[in-house]
mmCIF file of C-alpha atoms in Angstrom:
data_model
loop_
_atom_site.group_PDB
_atom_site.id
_atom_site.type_symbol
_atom_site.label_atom_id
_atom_site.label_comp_id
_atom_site.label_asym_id
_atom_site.label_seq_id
_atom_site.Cartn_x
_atom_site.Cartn_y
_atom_site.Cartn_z
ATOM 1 C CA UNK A 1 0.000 0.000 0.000
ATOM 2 C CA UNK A 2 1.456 3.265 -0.857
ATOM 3 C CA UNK A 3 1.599 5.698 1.561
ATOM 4 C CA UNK A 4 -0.745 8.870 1.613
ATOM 5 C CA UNK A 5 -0.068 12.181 -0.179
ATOM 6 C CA UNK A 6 -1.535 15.570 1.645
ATOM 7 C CA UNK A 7 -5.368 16.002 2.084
ATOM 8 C CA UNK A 8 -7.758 16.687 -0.911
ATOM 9 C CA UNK A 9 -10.317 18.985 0.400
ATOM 10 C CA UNK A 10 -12.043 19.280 3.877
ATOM 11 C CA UNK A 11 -16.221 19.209 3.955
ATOM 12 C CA UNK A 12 -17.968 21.410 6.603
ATOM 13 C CA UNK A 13 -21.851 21.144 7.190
ATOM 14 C CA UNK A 14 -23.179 24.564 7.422
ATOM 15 C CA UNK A 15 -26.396 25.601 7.647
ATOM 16 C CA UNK A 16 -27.306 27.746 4.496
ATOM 17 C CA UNK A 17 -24.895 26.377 1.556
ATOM 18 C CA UNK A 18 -25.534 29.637 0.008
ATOM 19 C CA UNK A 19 -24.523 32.172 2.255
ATOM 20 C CA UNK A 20 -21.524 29.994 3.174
ATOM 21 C CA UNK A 21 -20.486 29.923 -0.574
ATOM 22 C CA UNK A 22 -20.512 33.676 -0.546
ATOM 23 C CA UNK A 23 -18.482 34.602 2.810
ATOM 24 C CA UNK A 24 -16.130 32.027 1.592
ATOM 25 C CA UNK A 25 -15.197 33.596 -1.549
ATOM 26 C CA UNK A 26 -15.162 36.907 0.056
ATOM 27 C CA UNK A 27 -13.770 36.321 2.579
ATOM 28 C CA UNK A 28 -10.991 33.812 2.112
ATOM 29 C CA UNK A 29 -10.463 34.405 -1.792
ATOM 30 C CA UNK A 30 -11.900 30.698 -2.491
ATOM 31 C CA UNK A 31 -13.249 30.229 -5.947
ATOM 32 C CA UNK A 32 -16.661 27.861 -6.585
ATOM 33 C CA UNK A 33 -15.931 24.953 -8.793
ATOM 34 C CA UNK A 34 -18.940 23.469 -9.220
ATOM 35 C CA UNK A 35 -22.475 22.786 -7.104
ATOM 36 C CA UNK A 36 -24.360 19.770 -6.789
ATOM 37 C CA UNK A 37 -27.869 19.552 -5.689
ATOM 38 C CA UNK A 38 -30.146 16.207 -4.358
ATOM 39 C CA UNK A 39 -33.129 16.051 -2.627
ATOM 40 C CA UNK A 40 -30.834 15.430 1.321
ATOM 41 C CA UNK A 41 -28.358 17.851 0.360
ATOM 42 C CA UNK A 42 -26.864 20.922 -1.573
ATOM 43 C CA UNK A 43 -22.883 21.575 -2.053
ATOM 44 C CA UNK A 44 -20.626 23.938 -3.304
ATOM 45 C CA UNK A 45 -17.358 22.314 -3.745
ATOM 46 C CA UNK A 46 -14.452 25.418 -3.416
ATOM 47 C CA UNK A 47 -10.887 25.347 -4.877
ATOM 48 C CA UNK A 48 -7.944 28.308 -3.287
ATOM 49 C CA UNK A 49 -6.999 31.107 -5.567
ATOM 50 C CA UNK A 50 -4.227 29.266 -6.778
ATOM 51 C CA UNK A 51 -6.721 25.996 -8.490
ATOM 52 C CA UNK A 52 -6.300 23.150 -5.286
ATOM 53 C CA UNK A 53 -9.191 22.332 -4.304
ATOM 54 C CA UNK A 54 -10.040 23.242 -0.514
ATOM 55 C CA UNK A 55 -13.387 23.461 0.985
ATOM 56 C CA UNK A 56 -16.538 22.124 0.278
ATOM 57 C CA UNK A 57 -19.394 23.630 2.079
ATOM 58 C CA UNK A 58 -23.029 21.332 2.244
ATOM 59 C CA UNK A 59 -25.794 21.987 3.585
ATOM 60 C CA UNK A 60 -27.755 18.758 4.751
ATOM 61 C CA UNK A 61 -31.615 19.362 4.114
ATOM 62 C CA UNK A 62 -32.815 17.120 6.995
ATOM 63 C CA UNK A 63 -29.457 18.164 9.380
ATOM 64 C CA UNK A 64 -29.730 19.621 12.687
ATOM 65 C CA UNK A 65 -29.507 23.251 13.227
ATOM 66 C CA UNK A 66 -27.017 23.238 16.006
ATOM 67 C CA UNK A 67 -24.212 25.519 16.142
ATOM 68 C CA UNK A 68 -20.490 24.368 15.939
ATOM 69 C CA UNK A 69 -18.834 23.366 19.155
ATOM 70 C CA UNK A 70 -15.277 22.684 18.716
ATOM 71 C CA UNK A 71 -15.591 20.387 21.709
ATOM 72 C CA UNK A 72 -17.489 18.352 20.330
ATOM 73 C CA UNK A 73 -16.062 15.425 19.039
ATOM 74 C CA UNK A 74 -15.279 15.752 15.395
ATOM 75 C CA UNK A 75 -13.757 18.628 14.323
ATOM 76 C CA UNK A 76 -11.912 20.899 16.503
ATOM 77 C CA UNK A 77 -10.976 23.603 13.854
ATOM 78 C CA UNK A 78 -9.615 24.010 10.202
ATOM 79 C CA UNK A 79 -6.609 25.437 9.508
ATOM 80 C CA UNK A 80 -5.229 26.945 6.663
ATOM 81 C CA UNK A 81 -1.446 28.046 5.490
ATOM 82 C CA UNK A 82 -0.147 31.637 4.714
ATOM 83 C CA UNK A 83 3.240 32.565 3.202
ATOM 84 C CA UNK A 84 4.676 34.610 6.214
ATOM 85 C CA UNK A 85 4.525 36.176 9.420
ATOM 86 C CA UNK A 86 3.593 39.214 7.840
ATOM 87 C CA UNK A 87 0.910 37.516 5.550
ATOM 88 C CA UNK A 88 -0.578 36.681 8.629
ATOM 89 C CA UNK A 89 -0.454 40.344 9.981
ATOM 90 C CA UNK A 90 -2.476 41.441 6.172
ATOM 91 C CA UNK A 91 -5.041 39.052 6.822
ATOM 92 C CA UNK A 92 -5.681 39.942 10.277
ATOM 93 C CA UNK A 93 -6.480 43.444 8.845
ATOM 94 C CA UNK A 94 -8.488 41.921 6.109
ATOM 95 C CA UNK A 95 -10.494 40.166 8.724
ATOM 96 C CA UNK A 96 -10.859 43.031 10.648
ATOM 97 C CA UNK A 97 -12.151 45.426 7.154
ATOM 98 C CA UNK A 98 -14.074 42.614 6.463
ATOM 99 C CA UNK A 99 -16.250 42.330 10.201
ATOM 100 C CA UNK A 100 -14.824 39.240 10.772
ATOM 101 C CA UNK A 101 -13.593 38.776 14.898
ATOM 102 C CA UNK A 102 -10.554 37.079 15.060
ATOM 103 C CA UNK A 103 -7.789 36.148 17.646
ATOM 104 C CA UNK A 104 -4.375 38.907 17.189
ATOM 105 C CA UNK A 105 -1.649 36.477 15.808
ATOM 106 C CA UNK A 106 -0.460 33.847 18.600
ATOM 107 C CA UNK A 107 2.654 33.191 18.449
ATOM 108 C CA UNK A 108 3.753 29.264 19.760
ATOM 109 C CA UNK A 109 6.844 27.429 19.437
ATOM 110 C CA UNK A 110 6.769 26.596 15.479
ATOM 111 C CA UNK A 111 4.861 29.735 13.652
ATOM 112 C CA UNK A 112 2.124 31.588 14.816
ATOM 113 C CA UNK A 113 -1.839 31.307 14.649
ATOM 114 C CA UNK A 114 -4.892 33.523 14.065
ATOM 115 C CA UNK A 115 -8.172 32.092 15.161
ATOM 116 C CA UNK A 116 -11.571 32.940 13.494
ATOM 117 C CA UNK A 117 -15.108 31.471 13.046
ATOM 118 C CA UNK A 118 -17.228 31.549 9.751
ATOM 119 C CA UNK A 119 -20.807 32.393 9.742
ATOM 120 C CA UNK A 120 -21.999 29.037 11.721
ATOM 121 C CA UNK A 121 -19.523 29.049 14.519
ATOM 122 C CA UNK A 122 -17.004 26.964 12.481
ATOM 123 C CA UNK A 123 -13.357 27.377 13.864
ATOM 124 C CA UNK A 124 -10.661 28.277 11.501
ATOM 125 C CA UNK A 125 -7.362 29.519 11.263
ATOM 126 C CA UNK A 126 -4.858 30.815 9.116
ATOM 127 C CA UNK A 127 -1.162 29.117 10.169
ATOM 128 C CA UNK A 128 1.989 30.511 9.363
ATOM 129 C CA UNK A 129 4.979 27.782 10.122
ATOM 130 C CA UNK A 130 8.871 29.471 10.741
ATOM 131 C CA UNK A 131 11.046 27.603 8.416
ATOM 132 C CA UNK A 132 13.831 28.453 10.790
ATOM 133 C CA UNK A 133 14.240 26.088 13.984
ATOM 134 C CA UNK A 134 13.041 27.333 17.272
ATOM 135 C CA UNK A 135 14.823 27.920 20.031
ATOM 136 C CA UNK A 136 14.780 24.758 22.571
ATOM 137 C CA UNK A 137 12.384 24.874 25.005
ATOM 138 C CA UNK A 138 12.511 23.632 28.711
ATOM 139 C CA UNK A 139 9.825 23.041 30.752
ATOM 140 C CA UNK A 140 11.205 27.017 32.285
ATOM 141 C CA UNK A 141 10.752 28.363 28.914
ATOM 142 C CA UNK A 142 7.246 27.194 28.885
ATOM 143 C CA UNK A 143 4.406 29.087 31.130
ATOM 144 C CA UNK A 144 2.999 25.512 31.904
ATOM 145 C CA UNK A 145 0.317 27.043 34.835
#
């Protein structure tokens, strides 16, 4: 068996596939490839700007209506890859110009994060990973209370 490659796309359920569609594009700069409707569900299958494909939003017909809840076993959040540390500042402002409330840029001990939710409570992120090493870090280095 050959071993596997990288992911292909993630699926969220939301609860309006339109709307979802939308903030995506706008948003995040993700491009609609194609739809597909059926009588249990409707999906909008999303590709980045550069042609990968990425997201696909559906919305189940007969789903529940509950809000995401990252602690809820399943998924705890999505996260997605930026250039640099100062990509990461831009789209912080762009998530700020575009309403969107979002964590300031944590950093940890192999990049730095920014936390956000779409329009159903879904967590994301946008992940920027240093390509230099980090510094070691001892159990003194770490604020472990």
């Amino acid at each position: 068996m050959r071993e596997l490659v990288g992911f292909h796309h993630v699926a969220l359920s939301v609860s309006n596939r339109d709307a979802s569609a939308a903030w995506y594009a706008e948003v995040l700069g993700f491009t609609e490839r194609f739809r597909e409707e059926s009588p249990h569900r409707k999906v909008s299958v999303m590709t980045f700007p550069s042609g990968g494909y990425g997201v696909a939003v559906v919305e189940h017909v007969d789903g529940g209506q509950a809000r995401f809840d990252p602690r809820t076993r399943g998924l705890d959040h999505l996260a997605l890859t930026v250039d640099s540390r100062d990509e990461l500042d831009r789209w912080a402002k762009h998530l700020t110009a575009a309403g969107v409330e979002h964590s300031d840029p944590i950093e940890n001990p192999t990049g730095a994060i920014l936390n956000f939710k779409d329009p159903d409570g879904i967590s994301l992120a946008l992940f920027w990973e240093r390509t230099e090493s980090p510094p070691p870090h001892t159990s003194e280095s770490l604020d472990l209370s």
